[in-house]
N, CA and C atoms as an extended XYZ file, in Angstrom:
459
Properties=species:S:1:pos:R:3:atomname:S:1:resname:S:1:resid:I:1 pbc="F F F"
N        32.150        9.142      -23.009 N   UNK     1
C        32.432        9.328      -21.606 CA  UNK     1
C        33.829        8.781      -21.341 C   UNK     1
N        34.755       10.360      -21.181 N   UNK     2
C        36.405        9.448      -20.952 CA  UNK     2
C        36.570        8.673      -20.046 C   UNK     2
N        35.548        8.276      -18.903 N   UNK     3
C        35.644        7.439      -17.410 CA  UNK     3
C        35.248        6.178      -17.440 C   UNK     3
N        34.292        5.618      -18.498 N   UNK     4
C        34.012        4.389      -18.975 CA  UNK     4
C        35.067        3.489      -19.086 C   UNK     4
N        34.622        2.218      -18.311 N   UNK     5
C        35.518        0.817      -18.353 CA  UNK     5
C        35.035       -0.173      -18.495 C   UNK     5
N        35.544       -1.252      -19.017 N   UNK     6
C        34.854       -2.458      -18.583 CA  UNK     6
C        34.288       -2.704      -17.554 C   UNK     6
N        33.073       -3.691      -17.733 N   UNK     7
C        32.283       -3.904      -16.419 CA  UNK     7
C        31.548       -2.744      -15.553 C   UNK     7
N        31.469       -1.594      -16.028 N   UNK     8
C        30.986       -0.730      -15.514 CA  UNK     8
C        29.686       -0.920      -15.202 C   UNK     8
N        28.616       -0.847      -14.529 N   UNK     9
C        27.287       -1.319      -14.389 CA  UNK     9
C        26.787        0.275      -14.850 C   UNK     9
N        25.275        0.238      -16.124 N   UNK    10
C        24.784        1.373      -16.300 CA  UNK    10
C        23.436        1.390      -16.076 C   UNK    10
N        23.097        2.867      -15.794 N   UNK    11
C        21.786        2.325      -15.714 CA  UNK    11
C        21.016        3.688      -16.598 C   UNK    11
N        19.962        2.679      -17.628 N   UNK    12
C        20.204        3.035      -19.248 CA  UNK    12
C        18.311        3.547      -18.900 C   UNK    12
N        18.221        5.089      -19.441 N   UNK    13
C        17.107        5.408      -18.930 CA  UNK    13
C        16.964        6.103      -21.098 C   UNK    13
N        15.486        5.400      -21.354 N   UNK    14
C        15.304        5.691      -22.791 CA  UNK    14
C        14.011        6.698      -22.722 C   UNK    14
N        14.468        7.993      -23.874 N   UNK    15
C        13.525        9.208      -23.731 CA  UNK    15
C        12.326        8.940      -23.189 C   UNK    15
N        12.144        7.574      -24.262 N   UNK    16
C        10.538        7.137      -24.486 CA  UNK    16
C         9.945        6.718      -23.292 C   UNK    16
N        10.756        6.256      -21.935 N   UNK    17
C        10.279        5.944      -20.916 CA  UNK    17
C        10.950        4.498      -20.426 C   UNK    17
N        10.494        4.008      -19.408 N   UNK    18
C        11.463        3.060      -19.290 CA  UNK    18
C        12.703        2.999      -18.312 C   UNK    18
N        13.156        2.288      -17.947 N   UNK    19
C        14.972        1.848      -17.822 CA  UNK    19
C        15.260        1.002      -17.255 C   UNK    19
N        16.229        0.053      -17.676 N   UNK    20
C        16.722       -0.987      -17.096 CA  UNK    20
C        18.559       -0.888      -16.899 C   UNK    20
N        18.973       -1.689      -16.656 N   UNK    21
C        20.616       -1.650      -16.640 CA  UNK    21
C        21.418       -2.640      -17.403 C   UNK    21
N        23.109       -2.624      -17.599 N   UNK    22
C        23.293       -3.324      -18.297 CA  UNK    22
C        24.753       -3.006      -17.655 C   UNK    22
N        25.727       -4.366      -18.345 N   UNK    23
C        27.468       -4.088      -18.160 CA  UNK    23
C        28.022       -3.835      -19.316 C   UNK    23
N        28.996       -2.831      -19.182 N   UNK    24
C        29.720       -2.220      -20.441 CA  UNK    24
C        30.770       -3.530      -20.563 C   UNK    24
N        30.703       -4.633      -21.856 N   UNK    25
C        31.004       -5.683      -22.200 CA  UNK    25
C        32.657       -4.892      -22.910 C   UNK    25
N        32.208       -3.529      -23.549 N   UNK    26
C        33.318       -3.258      -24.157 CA  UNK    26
C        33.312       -1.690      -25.001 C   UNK    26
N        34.196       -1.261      -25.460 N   UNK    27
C        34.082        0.461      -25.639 CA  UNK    27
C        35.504        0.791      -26.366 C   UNK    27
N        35.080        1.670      -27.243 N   UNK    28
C        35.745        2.516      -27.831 CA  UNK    28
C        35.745        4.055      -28.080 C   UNK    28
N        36.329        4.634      -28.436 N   UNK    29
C        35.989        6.340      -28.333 CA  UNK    29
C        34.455        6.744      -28.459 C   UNK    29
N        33.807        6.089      -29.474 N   UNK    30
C        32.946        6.238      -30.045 CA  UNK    30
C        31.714        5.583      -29.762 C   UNK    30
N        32.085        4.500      -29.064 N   UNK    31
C        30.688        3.238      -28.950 CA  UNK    31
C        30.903        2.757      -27.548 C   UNK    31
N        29.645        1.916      -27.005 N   UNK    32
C        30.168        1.067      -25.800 CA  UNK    32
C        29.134       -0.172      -26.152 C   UNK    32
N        29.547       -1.357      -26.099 N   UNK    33
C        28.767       -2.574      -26.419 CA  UNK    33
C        28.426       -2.613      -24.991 C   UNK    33
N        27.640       -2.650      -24.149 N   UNK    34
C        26.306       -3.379      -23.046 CA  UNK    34
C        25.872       -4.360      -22.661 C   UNK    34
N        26.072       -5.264      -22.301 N   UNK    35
C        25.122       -6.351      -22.368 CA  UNK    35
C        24.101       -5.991      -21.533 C   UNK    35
N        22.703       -7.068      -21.314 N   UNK    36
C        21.864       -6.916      -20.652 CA  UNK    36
C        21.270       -8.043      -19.968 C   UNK    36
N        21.020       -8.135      -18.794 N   UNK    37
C        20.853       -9.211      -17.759 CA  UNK    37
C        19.804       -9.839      -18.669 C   UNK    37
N        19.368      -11.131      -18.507 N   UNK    38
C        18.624      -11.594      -18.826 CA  UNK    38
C        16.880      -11.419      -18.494 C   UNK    38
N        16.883      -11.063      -17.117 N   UNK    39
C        16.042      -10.554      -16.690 CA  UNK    39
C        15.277       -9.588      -17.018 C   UNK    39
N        16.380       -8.727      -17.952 N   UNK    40
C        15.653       -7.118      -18.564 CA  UNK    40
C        15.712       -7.206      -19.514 C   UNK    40
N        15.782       -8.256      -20.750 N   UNK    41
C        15.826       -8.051      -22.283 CA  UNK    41
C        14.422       -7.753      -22.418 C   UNK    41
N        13.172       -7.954      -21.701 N   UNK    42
C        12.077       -7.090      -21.902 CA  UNK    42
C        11.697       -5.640      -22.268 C   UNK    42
N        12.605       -5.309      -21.271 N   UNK    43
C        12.756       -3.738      -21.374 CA  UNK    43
C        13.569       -3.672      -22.482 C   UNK    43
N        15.056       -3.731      -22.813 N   UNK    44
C        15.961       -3.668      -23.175 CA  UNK    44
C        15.077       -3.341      -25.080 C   UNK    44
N        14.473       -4.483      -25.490 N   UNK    45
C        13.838       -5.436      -26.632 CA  UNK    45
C        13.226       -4.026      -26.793 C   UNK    45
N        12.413       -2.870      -26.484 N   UNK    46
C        11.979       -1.433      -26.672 CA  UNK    46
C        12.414       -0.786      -27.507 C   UNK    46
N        13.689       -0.789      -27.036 N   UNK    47
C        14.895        0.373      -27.281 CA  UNK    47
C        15.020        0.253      -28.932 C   UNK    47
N        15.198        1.128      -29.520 N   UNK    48
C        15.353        0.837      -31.127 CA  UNK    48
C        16.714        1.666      -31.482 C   UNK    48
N        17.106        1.577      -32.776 N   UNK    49
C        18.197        2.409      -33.298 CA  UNK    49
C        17.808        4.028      -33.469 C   UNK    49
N        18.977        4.760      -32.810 N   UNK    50
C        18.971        6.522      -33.308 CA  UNK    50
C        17.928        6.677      -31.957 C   UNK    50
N        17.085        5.612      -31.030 N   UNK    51
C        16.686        6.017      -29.853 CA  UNK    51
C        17.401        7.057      -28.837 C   UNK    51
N        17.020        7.622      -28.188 N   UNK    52
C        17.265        9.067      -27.153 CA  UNK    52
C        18.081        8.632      -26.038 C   UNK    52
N        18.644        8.405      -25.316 N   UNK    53
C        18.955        7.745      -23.857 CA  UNK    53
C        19.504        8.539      -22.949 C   UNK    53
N        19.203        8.327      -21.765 N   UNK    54
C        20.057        8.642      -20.756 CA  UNK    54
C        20.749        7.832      -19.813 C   UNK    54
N        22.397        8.108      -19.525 N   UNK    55
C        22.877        6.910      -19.177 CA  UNK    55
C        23.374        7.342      -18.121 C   UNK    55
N        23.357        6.549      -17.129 N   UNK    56
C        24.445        6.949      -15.552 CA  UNK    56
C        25.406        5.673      -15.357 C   UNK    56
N        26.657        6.274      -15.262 N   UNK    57
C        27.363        5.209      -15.265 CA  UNK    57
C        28.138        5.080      -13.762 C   UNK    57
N        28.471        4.186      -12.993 N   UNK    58
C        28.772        4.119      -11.897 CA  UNK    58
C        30.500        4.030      -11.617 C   UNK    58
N        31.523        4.998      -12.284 N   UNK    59
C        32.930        5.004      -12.249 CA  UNK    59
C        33.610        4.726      -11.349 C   UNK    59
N        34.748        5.360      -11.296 N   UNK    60
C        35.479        5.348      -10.614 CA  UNK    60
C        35.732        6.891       -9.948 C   UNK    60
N        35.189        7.333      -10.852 N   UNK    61
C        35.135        8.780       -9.868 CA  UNK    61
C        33.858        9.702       -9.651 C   UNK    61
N        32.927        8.488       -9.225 N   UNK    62
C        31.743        8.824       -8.752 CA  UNK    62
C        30.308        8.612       -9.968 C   UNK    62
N        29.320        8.394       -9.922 N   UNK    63
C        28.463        8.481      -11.279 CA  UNK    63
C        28.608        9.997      -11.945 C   UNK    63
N        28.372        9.114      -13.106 N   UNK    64
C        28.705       10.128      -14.638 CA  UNK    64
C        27.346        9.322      -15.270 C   UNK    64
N        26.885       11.232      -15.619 N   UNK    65
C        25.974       10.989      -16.790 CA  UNK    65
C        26.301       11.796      -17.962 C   UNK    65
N        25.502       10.827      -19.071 N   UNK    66
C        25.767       11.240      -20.551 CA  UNK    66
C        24.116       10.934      -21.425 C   UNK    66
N        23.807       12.093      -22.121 N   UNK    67
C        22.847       11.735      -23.138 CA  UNK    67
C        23.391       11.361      -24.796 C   UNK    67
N        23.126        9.845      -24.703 N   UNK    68
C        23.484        9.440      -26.077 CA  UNK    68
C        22.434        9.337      -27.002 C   UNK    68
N        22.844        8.184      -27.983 N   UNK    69
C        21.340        7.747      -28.909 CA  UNK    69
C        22.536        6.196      -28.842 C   UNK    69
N        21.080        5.069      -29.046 N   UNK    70
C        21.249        4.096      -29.502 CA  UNK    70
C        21.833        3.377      -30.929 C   UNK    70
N        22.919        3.111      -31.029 N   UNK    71
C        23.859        2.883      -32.532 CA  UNK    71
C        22.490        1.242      -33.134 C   UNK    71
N        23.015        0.605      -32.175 N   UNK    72
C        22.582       -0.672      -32.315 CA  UNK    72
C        21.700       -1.817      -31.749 C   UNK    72
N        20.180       -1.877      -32.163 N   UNK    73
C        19.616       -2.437      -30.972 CA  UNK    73
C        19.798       -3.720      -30.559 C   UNK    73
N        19.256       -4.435      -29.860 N   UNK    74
C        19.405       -5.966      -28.966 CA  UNK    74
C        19.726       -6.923      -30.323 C   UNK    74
N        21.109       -7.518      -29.776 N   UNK    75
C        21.360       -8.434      -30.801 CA  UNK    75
C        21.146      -10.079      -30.189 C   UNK    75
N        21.752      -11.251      -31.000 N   UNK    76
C        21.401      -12.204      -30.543 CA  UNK    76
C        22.604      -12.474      -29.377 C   UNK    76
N        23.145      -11.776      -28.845 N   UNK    77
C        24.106      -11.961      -27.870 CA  UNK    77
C        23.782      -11.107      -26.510 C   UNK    77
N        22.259      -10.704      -26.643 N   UNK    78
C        21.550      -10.098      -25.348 CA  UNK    78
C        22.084       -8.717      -25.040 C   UNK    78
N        22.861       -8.046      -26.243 N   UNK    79
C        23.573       -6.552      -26.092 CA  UNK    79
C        23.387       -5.528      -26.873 C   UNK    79
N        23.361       -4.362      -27.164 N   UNK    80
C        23.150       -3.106      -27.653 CA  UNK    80
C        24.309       -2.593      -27.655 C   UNK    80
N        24.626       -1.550      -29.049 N   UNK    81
C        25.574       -0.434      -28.433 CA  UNK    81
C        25.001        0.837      -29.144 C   UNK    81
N        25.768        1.308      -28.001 N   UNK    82
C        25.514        3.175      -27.635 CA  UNK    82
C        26.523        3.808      -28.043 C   UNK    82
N        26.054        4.715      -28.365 N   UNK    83
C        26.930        6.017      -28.901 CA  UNK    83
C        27.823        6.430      -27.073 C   UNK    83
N        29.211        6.596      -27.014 N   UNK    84
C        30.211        6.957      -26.484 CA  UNK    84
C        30.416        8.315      -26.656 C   UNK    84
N        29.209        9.356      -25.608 N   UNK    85
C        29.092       11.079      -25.740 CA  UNK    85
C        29.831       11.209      -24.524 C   UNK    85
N        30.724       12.892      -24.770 N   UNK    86
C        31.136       13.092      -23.668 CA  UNK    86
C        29.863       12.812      -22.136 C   UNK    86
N        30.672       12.724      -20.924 N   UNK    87
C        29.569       13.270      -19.852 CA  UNK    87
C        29.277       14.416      -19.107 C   UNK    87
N        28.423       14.696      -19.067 N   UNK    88
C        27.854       15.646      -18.726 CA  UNK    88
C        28.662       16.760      -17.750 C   UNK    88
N        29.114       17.684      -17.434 N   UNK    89
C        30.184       18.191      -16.636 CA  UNK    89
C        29.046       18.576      -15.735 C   UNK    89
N        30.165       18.193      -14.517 N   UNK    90
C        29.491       18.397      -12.771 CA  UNK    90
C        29.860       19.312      -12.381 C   UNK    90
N        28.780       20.681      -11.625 N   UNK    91
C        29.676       21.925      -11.059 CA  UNK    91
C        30.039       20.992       -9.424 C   UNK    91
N        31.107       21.084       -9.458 N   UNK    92
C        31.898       20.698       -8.044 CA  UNK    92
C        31.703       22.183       -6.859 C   UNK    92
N        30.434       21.551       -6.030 N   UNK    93
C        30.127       22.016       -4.715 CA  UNK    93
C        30.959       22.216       -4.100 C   UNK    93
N        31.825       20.899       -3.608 N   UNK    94
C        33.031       20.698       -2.739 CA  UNK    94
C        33.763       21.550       -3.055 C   UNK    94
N        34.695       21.490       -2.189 N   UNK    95
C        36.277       22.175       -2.200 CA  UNK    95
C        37.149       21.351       -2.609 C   UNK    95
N        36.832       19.969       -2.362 N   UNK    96
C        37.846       19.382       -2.985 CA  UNK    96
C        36.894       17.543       -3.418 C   UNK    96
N        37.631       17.331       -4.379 N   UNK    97
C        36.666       16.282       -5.595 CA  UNK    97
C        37.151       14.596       -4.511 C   UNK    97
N        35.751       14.430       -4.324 N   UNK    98
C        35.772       12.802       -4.126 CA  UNK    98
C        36.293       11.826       -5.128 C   UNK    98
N        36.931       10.804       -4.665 N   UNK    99
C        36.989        9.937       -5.660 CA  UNK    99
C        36.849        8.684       -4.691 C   UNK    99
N        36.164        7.747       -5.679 N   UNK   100
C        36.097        6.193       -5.038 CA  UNK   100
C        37.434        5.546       -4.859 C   UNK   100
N        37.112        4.848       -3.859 N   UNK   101
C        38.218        4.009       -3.521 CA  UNK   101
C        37.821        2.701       -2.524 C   UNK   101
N        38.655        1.864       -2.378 N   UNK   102
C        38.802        0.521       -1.522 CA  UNK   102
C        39.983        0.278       -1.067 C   UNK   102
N        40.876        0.819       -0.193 N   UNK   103
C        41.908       -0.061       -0.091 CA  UNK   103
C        41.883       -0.466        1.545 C   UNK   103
N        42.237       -1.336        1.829 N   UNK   104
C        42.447       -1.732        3.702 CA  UNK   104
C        43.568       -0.632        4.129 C   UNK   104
N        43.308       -0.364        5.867 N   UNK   105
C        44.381        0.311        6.200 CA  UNK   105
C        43.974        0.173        7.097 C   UNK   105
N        44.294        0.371        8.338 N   UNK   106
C        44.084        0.315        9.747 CA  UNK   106
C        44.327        1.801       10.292 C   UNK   106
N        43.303        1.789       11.727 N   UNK   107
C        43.749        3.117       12.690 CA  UNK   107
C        44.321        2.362       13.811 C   UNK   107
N        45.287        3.180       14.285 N   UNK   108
C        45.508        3.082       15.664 CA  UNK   108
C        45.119        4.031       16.797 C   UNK   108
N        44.171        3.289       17.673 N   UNK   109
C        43.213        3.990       18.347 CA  UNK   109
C        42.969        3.507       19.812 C   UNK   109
N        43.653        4.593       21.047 N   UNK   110
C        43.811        4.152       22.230 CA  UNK   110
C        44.654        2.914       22.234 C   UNK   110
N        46.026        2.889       21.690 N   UNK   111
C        46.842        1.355       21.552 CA  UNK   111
C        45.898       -0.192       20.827 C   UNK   111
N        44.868        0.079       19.856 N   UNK   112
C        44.553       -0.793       19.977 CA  UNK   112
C        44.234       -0.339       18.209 C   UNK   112
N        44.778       -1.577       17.800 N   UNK   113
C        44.675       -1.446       15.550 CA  UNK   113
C        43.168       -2.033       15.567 C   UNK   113
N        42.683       -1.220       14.625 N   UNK   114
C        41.140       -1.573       13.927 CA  UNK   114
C        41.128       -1.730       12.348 C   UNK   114
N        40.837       -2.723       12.062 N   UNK   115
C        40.882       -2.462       10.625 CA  UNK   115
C        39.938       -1.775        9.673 C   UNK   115
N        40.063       -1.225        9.048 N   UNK   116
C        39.132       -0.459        7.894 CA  UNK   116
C        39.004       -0.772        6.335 C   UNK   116
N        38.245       -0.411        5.758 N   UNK   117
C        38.244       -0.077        4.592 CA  UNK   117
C        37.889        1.171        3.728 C   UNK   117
N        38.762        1.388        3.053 N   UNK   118
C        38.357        3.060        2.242 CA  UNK   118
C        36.997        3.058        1.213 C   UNK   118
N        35.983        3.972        1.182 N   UNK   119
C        35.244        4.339        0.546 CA  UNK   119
C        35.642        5.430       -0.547 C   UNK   119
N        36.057        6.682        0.097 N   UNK   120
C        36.336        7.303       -1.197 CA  UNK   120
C        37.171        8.518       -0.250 C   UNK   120
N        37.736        9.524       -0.865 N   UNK   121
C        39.276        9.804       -0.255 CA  UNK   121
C        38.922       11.442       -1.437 C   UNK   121
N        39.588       12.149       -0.678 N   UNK   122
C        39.838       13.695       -1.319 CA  UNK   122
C        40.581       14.208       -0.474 C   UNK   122
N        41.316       15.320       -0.853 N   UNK   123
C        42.545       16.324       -0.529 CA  UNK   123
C        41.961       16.635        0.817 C   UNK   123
N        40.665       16.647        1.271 N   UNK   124
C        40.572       17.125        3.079 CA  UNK   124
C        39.461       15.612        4.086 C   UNK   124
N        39.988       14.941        3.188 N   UNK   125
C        39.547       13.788        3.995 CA  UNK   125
C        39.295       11.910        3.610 C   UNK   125
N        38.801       11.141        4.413 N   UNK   126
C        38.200       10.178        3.677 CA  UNK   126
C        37.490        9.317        4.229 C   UNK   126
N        36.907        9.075        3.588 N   UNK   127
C        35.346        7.870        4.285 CA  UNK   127
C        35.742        6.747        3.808 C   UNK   127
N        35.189        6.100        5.059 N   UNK   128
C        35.855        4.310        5.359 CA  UNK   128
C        34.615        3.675        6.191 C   UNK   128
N        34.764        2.516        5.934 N   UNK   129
C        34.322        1.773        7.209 CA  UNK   129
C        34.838        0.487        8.212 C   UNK   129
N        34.502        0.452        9.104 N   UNK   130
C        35.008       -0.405       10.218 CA  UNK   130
C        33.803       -1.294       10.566 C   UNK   130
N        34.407       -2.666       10.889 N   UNK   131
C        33.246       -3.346       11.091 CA  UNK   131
C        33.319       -3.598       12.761 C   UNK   131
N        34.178       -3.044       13.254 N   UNK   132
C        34.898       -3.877       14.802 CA  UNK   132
C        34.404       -1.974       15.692 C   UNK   132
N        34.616       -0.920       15.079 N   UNK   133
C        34.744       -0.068       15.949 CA  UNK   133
C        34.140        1.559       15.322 C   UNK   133
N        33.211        2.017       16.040 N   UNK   134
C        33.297        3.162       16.454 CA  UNK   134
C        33.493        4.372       16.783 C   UNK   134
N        33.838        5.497       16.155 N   UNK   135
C        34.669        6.513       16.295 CA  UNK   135
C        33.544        7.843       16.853 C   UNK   135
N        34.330        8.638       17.654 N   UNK   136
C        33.159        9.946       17.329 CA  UNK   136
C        34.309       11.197       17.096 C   UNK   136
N        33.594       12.400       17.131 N   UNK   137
C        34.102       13.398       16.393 CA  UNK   137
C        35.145       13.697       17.371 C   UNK   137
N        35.953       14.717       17.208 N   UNK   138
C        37.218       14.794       17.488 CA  UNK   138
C        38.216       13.860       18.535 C   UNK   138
N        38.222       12.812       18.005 N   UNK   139
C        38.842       11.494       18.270 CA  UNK   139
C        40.076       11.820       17.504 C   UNK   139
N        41.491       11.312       18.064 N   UNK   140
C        42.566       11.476       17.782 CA  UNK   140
C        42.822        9.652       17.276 C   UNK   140
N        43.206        9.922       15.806 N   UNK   141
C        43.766        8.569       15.758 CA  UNK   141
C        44.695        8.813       14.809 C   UNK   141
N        44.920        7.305       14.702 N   UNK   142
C        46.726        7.430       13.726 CA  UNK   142
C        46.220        6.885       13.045 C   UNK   142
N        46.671        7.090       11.346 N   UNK   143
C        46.120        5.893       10.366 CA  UNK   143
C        47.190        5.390        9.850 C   UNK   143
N        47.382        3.978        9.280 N   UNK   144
C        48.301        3.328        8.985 CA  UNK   144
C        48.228        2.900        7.425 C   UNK   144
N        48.471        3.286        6.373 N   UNK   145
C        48.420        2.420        5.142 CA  UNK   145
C        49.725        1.606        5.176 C   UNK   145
N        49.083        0.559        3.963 N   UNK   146
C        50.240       -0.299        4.322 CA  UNK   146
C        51.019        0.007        2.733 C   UNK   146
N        52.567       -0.398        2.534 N   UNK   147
C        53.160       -0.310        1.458 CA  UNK   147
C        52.893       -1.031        0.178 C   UNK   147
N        52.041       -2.530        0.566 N   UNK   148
C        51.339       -2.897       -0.197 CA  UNK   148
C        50.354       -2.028       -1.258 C   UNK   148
N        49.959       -0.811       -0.906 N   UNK   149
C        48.579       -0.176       -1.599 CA  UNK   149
C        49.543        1.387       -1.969 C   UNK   149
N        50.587        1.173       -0.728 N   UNK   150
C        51.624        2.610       -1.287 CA  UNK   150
C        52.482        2.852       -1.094 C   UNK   150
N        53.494        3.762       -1.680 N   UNK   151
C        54.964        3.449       -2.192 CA  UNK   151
C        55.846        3.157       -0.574 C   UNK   151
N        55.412        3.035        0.787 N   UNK   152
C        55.859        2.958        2.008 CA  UNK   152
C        54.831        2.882        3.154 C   UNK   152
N        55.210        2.062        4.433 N   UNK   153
C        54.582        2.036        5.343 CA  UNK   153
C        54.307        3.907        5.450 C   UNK   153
């Protein structure tokens, strides 16, 4: 999965039944080492080598799934690794592709700045939230990013 990063949180579903989650500790073309909360080495302790899996991974550009097999089961460092398969290709509904995001920016709305935060952003729009204010539909506002997050006020 080319979208895999560190720290990615997965959530690791095995043919045989089952699933628990885990953090991608680390990855290469080919593999991703996992760890697993302590809480779920129960589940986890199942899983055997050349096992079936299904994995959803929570990116950066939305969850990605991939069916791997298990390389390596639970070691004494509470982790597994998985085979690193492409993911699964998404037919894109939209017109235009979401991607996650966070950055602060403010609206200016009736003379008065609100602050926000970005959720996720595409070529015809983007979802945010405000903790101070309110908006409804065809509301005229100004949005402000700051140069901090991009190349200019």
């Amino acid at each position: 999965m080319d979208e895999i990063r560190k720290n990615h949180i997965l959530q690791i579903h095995p043919k045989k039944g089952g699933s628990f989650s885990g953090t991608v500790l680390d990855y290469t073309n080919d593999r991703i080492m996992v760890q697993i909360p302590t809480e779920l080495l129960d589940l986890a302790q199942n899983v055997n080598e050349l096992d079936e899996l299904k994995v959803i991974a929570n990116t950066h550009l939305g969850l990605k799934t991939m069916f791997c097999n298990v390389i390596s089961s639970l070691n004494n460092k509470n982790c597994i690794i998985i085979e690193n398969a492409p993911s699964v290709p998404v037919v894109q509904k939209r017109e235009f592709v979401r991607v996650l995001c966070d950055f602060p920016f403010e609206i200016l709305y009736n003379n008065e700045t609100v602050a926000c935060k970005s959720i996720n952003i595409s070529a015809g729009g983007i979802a945010f939230n405000s903790n101070n204010k309110k908006f409804n539909l065809q509301d005229d506002v100004k949005m402000l990013f700051s140069k901090d997050y991009f190349e200019k006020d």
